[in-house]
PDB file of C-alpha atoms and ligand atoms in Angstrom:
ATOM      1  CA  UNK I  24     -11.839   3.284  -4.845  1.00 96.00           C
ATOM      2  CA  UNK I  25     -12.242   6.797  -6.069  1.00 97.00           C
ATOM      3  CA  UNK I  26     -10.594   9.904  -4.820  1.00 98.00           C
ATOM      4  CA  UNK I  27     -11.797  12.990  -6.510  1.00 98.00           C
ATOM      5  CA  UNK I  28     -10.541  16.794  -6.269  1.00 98.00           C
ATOM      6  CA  UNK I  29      -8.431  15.561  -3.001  1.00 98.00           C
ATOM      7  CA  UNK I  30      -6.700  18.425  -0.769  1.00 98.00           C
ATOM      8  CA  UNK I  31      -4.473  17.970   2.118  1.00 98.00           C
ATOM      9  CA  UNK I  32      -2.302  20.758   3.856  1.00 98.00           C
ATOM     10  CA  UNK I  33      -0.379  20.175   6.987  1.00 97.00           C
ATOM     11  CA  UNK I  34      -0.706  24.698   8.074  1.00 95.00           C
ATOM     12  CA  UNK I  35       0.856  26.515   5.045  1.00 95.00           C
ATOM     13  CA  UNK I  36       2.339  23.522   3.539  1.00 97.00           C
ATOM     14  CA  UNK I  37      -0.152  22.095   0.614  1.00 97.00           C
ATOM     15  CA  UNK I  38       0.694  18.707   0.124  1.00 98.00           C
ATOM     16  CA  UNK I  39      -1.999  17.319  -2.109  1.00 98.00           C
ATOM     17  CA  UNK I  40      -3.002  19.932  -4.346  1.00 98.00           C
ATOM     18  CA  UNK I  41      -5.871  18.265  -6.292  1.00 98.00           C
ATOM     19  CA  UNK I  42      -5.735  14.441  -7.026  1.00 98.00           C
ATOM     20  CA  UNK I  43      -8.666  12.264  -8.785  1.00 98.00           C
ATOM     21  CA  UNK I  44      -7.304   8.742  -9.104  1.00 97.00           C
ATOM     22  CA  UNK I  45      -9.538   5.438  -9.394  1.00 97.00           C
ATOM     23  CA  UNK I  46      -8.812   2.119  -8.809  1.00 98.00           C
ATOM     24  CA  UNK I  47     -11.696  -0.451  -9.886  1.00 97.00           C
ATOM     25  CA  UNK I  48     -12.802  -3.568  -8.365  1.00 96.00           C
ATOM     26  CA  UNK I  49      -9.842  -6.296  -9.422  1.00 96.00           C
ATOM     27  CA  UNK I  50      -7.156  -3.361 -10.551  1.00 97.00           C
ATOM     28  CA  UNK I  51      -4.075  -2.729  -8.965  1.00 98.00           C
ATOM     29  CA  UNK I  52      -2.695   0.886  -9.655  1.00 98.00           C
ATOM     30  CA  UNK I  53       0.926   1.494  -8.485  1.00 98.00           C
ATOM     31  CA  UNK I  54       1.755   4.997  -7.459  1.00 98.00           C
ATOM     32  CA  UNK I  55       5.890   6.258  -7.764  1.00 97.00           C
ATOM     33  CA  UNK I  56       6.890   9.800  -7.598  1.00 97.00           C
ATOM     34  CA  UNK I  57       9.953  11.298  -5.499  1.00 96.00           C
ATOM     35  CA  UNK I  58      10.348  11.171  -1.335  1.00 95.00           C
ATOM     36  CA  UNK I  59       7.647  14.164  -0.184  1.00 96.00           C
ATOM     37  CA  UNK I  60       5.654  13.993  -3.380  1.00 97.00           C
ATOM     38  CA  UNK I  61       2.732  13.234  -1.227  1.00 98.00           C
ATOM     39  CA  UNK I  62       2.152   9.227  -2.018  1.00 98.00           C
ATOM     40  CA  UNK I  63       1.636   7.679   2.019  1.00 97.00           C
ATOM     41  CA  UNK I  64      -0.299  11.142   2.486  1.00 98.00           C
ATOM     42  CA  UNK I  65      -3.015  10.094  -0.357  1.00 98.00           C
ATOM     43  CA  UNK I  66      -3.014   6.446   1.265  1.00 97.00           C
ATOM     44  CA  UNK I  67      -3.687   8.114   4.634  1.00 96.00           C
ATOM     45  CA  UNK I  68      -6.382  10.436   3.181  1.00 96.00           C
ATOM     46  CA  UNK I  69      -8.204   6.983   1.779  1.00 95.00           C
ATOM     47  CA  UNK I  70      -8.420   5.198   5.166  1.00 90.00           C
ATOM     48  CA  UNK I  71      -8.686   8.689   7.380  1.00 90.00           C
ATOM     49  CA  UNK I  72      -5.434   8.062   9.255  1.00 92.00           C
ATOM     50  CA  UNK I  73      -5.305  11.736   8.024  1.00 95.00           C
ATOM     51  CA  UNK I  74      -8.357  13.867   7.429  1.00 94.00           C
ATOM     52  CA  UNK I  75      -8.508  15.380   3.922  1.00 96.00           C
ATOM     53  CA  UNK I  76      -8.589  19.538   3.500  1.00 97.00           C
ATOM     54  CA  UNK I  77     -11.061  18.913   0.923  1.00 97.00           C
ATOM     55  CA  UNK I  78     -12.480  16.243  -2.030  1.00 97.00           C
ATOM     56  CA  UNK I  79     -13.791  13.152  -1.833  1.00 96.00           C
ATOM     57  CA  UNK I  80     -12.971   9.280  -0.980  1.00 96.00           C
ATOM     58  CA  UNK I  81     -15.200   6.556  -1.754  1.00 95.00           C
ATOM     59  CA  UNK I  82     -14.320   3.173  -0.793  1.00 94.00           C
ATOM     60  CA  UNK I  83     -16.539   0.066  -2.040  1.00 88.00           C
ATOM     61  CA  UNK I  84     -19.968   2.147  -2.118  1.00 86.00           C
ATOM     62  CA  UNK I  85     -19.116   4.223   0.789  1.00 88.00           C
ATOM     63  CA  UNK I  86     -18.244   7.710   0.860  1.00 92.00           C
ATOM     64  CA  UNK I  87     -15.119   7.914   3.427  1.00 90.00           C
ATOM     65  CA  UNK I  88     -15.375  11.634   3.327  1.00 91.00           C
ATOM     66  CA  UNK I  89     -19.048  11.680   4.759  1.00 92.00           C
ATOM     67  CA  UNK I  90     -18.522  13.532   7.948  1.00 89.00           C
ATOM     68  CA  UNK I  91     -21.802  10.970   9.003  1.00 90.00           C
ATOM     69  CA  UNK I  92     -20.185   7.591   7.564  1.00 88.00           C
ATOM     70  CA  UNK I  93     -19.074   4.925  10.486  1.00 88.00           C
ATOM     71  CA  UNK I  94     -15.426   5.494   9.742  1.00 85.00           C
ATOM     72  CA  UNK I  95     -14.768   2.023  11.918  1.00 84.00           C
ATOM     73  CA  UNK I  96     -16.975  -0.113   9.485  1.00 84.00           C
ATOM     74  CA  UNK I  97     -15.017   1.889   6.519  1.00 84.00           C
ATOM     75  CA  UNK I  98     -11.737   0.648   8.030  1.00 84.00           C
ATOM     76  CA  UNK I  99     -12.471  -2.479   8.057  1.00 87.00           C
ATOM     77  CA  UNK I 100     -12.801  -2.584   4.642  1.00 91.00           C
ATOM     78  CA  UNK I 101      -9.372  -1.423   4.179  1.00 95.00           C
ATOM     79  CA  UNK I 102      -6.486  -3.169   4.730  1.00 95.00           C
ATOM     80  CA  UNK I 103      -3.059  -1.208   5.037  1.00 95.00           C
ATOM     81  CA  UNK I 104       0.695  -2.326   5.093  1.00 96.00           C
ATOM     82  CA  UNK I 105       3.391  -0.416   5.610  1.00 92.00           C
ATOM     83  CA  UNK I 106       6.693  -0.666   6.022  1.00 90.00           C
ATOM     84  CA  UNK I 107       7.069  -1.541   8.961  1.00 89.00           C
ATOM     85  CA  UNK I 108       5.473  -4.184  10.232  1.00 87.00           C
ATOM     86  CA  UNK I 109       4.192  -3.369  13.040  1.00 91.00           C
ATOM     87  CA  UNK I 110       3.612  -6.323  14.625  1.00 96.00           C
ATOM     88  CA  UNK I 111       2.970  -7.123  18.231  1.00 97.00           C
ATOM     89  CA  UNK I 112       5.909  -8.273  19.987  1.00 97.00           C
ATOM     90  CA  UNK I 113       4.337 -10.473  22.806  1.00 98.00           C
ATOM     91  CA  UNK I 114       1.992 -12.352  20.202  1.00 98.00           C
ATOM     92  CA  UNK I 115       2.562 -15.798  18.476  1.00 98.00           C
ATOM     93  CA  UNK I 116       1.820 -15.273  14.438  1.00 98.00           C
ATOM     94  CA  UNK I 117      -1.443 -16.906  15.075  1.00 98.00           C
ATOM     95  CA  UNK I 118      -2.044 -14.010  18.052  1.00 98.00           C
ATOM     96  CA  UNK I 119      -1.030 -11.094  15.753  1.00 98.00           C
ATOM     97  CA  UNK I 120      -3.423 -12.652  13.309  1.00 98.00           C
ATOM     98  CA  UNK I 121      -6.796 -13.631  15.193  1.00 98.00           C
ATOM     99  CA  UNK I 122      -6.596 -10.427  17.828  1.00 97.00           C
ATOM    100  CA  UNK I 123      -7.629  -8.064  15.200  1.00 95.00           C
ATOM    101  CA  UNK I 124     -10.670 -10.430  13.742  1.00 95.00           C
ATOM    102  CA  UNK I 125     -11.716 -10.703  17.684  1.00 96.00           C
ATOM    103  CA  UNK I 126     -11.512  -7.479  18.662  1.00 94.00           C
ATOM    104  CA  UNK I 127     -12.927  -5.412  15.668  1.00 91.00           C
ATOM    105  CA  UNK I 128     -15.147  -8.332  14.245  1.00 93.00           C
ATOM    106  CA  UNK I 129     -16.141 -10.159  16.973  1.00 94.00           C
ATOM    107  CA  UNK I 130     -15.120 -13.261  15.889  1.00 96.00           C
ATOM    108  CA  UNK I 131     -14.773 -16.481  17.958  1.00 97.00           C
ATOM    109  CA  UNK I 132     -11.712 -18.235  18.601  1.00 97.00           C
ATOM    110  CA  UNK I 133     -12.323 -21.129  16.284  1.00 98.00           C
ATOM    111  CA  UNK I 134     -13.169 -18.854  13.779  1.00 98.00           C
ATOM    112  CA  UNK I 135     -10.599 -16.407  14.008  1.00 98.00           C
ATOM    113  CA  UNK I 136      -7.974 -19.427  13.828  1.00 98.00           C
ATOM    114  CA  UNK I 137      -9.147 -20.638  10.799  1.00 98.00           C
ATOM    115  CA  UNK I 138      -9.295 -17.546   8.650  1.00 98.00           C
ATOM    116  CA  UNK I 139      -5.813 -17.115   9.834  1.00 98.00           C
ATOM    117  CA  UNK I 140      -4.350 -20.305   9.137  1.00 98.00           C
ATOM    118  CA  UNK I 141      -5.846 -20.023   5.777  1.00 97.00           C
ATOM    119  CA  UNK I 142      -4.523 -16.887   5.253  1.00 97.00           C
ATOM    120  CA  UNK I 143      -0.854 -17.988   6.321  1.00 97.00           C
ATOM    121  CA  UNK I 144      -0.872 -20.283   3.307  1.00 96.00           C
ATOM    122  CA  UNK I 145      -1.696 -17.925   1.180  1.00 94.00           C
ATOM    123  CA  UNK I 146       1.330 -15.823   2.315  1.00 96.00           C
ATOM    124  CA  UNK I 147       3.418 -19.414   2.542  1.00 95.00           C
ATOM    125  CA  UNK I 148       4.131 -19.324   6.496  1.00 96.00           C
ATOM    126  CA  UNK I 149       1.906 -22.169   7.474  1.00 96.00           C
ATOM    127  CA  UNK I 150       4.937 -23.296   9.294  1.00 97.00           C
ATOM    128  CA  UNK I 151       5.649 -20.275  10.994  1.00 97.00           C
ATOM    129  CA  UNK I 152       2.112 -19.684  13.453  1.00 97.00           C
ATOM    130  CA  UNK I 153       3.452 -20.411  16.733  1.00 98.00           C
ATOM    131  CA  UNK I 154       6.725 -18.068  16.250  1.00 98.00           C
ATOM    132  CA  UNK I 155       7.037 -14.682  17.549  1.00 98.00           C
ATOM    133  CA  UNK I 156       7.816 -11.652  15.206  1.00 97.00           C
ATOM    134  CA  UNK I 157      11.753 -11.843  16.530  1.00 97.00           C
ATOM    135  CA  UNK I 158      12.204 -15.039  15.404  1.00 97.00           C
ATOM    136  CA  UNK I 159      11.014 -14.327  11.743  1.00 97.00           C
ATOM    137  CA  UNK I 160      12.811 -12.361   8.706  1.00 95.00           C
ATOM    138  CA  UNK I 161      12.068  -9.180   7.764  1.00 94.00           C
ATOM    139  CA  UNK I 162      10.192 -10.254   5.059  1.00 95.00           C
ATOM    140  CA  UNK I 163       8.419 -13.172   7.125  1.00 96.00           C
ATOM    141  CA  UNK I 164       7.360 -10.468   9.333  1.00 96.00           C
ATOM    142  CA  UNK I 165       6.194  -8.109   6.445  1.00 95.00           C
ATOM    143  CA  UNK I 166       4.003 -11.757   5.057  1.00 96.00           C
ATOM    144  CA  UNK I 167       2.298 -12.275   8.300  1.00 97.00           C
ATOM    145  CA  UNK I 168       1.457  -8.255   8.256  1.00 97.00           C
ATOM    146  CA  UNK I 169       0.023  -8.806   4.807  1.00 97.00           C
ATOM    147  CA  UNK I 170      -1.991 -12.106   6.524  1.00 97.00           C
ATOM    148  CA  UNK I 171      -3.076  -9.831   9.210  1.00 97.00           C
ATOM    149  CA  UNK I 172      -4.627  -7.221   7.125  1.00 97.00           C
ATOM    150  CA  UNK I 173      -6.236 -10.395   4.670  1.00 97.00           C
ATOM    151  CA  UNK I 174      -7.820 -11.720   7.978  1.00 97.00           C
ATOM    152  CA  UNK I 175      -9.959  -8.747   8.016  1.00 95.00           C
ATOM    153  CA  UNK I 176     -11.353  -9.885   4.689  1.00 95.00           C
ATOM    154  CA  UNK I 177     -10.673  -6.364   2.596  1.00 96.00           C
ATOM    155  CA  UNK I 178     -12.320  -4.854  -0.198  1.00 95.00           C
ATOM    156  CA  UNK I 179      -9.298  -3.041  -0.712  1.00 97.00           C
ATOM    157  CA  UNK I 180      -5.456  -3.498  -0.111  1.00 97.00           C
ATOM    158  CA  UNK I 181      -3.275  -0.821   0.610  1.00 98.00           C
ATOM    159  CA  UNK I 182       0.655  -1.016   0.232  1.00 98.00           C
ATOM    160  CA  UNK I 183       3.218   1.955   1.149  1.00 97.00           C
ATOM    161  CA  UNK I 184       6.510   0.754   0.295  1.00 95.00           C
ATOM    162  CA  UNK I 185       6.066  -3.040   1.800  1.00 95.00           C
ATOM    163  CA  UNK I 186       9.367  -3.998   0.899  1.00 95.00           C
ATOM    164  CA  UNK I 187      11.758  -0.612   1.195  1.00 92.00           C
ATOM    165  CA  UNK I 188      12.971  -1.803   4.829  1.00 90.00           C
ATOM    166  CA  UNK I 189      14.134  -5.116   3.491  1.00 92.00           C
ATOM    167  CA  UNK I 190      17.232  -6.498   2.727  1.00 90.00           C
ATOM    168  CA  UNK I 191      17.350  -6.654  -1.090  1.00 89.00           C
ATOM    169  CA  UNK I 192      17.275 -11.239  -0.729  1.00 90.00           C
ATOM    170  CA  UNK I 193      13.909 -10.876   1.308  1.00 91.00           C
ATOM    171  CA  UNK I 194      12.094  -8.467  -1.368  1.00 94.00           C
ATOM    172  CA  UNK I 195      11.073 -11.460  -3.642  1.00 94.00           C
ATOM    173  CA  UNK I 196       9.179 -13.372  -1.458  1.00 93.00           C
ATOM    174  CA  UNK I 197       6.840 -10.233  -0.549  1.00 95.00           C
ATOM    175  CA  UNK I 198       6.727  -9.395  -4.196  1.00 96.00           C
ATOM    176  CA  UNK I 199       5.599 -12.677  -4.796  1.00 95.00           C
ATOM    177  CA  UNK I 200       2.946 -12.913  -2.167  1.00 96.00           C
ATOM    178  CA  UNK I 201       1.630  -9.258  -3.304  1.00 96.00           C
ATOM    179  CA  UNK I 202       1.244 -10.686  -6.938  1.00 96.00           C
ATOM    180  CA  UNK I 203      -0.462 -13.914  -6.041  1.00 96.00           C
ATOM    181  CA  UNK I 204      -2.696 -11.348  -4.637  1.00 96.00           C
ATOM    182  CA  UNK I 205      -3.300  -9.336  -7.637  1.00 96.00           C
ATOM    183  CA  UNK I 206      -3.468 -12.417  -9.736  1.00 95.00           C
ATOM    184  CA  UNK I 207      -6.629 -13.674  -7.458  1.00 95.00           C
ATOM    185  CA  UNK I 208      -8.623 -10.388  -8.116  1.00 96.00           C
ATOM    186  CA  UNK I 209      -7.316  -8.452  -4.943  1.00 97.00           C
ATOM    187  CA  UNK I 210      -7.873  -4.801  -5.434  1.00 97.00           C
ATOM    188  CA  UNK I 211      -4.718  -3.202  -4.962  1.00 98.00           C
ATOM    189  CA  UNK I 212      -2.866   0.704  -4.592  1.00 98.00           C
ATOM    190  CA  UNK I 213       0.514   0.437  -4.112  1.00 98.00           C
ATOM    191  CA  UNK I 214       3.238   3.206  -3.345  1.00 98.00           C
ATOM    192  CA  UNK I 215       6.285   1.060  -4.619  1.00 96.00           C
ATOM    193  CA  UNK I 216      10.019   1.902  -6.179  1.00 91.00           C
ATOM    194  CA  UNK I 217      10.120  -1.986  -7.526  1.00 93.00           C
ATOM    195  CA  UNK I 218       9.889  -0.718 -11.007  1.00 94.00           C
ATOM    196  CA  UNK I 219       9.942  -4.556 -12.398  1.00 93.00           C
ATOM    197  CA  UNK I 220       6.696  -5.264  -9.843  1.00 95.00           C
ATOM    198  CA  UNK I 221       4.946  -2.326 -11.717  1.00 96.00           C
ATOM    199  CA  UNK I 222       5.835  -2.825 -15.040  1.00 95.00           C
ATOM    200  CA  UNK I 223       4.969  -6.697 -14.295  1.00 94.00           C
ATOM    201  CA  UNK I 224       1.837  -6.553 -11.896  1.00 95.00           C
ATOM    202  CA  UNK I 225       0.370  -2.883 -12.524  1.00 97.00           C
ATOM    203  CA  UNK I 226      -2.949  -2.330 -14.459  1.00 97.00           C
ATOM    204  CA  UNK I 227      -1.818   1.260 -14.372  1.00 97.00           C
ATOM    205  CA  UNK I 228       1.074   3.606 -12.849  1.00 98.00           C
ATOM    206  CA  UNK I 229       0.781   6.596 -11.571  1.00 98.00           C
ATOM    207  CA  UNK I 230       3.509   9.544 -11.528  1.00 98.00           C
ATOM    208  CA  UNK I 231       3.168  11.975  -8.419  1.00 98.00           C
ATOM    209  CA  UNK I 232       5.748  14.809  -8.179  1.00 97.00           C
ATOM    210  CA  UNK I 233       5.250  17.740  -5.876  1.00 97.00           C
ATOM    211  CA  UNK I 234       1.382  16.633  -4.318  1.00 98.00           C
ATOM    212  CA  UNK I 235      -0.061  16.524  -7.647  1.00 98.00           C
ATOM    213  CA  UNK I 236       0.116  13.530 -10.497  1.00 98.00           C
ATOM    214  CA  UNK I 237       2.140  14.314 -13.441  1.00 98.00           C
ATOM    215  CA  UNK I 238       1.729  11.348 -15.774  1.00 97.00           C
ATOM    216  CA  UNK I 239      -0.802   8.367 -15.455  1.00 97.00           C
ATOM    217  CA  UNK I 240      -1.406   5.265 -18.010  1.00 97.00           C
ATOM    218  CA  UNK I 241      -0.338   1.554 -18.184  1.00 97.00           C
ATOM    219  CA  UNK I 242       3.050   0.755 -17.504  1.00 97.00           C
ATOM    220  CA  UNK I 243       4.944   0.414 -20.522  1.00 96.00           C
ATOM    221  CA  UNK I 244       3.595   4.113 -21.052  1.00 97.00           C
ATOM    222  CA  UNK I 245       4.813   5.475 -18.142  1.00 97.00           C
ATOM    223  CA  UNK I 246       7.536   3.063 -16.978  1.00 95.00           C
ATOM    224  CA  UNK I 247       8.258   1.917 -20.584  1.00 94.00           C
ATOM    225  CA  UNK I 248       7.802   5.554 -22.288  1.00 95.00           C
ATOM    226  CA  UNK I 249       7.181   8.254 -20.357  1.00 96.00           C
ATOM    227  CA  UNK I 250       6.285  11.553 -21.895  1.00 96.00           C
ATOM    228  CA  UNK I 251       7.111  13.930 -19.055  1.00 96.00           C
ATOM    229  CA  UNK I 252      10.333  14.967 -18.474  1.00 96.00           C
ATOM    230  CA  UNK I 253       9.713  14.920 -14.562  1.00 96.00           C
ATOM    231  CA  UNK I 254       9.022  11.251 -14.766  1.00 96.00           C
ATOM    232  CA  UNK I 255      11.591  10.839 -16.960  1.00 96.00           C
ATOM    233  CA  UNK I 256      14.143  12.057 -15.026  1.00 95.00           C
ATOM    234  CA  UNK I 257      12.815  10.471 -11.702  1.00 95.00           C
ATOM    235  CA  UNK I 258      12.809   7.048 -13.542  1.00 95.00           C
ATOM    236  CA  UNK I 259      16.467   7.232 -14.598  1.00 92.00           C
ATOM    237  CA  UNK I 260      17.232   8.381 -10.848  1.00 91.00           C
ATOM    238  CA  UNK I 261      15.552   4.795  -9.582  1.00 89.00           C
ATOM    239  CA  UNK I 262      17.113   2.632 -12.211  1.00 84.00           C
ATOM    240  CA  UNK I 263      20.501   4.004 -11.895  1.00 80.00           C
ATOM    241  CA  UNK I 264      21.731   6.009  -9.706  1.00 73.00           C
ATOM    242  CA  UNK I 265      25.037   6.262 -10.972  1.00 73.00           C
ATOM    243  CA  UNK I 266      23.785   7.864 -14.758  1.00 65.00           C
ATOM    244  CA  UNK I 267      21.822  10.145 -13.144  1.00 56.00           C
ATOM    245  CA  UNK I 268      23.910  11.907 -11.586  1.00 57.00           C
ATOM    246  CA  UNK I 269      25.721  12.523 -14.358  1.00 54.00           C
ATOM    247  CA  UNK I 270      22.470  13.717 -16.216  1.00 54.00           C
ATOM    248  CA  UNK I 271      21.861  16.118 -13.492  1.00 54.00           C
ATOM    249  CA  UNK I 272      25.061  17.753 -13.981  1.00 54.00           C
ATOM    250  CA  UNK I 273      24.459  18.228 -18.060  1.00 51.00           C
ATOM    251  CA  UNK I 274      23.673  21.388 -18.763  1.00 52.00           C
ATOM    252  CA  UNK I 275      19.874  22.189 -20.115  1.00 44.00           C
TER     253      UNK I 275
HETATM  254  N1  LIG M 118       1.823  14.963   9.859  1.00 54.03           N
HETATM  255  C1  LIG M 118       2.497  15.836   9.075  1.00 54.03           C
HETATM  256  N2  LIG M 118       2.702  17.105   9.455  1.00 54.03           N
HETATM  257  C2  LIG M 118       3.355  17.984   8.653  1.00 54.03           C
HETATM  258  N3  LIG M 118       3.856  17.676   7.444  1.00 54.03           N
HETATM  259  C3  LIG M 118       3.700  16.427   7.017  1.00 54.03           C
HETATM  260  C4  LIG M 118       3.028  15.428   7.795  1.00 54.03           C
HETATM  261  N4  LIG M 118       3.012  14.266   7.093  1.00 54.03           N
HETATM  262  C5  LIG M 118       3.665  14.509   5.944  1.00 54.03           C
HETATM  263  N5  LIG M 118       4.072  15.817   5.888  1.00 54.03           N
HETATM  264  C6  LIG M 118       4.796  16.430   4.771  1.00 54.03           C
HETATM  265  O1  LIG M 118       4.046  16.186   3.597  1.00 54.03           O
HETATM  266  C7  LIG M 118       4.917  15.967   2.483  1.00 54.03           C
HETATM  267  C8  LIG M 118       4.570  14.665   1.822  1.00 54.03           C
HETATM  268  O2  LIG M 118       4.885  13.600   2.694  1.00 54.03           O
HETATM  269  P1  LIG M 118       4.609  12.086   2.332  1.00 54.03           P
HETATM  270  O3  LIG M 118       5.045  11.278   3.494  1.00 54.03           O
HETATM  271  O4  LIG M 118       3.215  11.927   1.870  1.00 54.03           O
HETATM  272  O5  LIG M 118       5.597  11.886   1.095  1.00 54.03           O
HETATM  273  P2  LIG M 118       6.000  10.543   0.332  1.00 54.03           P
HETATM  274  O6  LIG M 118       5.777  10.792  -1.115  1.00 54.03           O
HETATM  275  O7  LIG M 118       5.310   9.394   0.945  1.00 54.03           O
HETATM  276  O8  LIG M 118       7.579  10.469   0.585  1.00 54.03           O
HETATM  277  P3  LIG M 118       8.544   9.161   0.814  1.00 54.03           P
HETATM  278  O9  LIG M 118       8.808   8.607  -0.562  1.00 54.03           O
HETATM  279  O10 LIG M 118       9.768   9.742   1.429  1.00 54.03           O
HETATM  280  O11 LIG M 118       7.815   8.212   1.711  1.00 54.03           O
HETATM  281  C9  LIG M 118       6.330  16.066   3.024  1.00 54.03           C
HETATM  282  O12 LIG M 118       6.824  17.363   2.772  1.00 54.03           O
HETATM  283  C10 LIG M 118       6.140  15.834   4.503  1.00 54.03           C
HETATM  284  O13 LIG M 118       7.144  16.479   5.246  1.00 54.03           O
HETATM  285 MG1  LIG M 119       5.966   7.687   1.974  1.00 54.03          MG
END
């Protein structure tokens, strides 16, 4: 995936002002930055949910931002989570995973089953097909979302904030699932606060503050070190809360 030069305003309000971030085949990039910095608008700008101002997406040879491309066939080459799950209600796990495959790729029944139930094991729910997404967990129903968007057979997997709904005992699991993923080769962006997940899973993190990005490197740079004082003081913020408040009220 590269975005280059990307622009988004919503009327006056600029809320990309100019990113150029790449995420090669196999990497997984994490992206962390305050609320309104602009990190599920740059996820939206990669799979078109919203239409860029200006700049560039390509996505696995395609360019996104080609006003001729077959935005469908780009989708499909995406897979998104969010968080929430956004599962349907009336549909078994197998349903919510083999009505996608049908629908957008046309596959049969048989087919669609199969890609499914090997997908379940990869999120560990084999057991859980024939339940319906109000008899899971939060984070069972967050797994079978990540199983849904698998099914499709991405290029690319995007996360914004997968586990920031869930009670703090159900994080783990999805955490675990998401770095199975990255440890198979899965091509990953990820908006995240799970500071351990980045420092652990991350190829490279990147700092967004105010629509642009502010520091960028591999995590024990910018988790571990970080040069600005922007990220600095946004880092101490997520780790503890209590401290910095107190740093906020220092003077200088
Ligand atoms: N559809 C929209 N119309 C107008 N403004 C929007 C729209 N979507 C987002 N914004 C604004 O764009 C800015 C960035 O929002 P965005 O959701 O990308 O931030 P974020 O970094 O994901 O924040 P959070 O950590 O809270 O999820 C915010 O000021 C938001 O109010
Ligand atoms: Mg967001």
């Amino acid at each position: 995936m590269e975005v280059t030069g990307l622009h988004k305003s919503f009327g006056d309000l600029e809320v990309l002002k100019g990113i150029d971030i790449t995420v090669r085949g196999g990497e997984v990039v994490c992206v962390i930055g305050p609320s309104g910095s602009g990190k599920s608008t740059l996820l939206r700008c990669v799979n078109l949910l919203e239409e860029p101002t200006s700049g560039t997406v390509r996505v696995a040879g395609f360019e996104v931002t080609d006003p001729e491309v077959d935005i469908d066939r780009v989708r499909r080459r995406i897979g998104m989570v969010f968080q929430a799950f956004n599962l349907f209600p009336h549909l078994t796990t197998l349903g919510n995973l083999t009505l996608p495959q049908r629908r957008v790729l046309g596959r049969g029944r048989a087919e669609a089953e199969e890609v499914a139930r090997g997908n379940l094991r990869r999120v560990g729910l084999t057991d859980k097909e024939s339940s319906y997404p109000a008899q899971l967990s939060g984070g069972q129903q967050q797994r079978v979302a990540i199983a849904r968007a698998l099914s499709m057979g991405p290029e690319l997997m995007l996360f914004d904030e997968p586990t920031s709904a869930l009670d703090p005992e159900l994080v783990g699991d999805v955490l675990a699932v998401m770095r199975r993923l990255a440890q198979e080769g899965m091509t990953m962006l990820v908006v995240t606060h799970e500071m351990s997940f980045a420092r652990e899973v991350a190829d490279r993190v990147v700092f967004m503050d105010a629509g642009a990005i502010v520091e960028e490197g591999p995590p024990e740079q910018v988790v571990g070190e970080p040069q600005q004082a922007r990220t600095r003081a946004f880092l101490a913020r997520v780790l503890d809360p209590a401290a910095a408040d107190v740093l906020e009220q220092e003077p200088g």
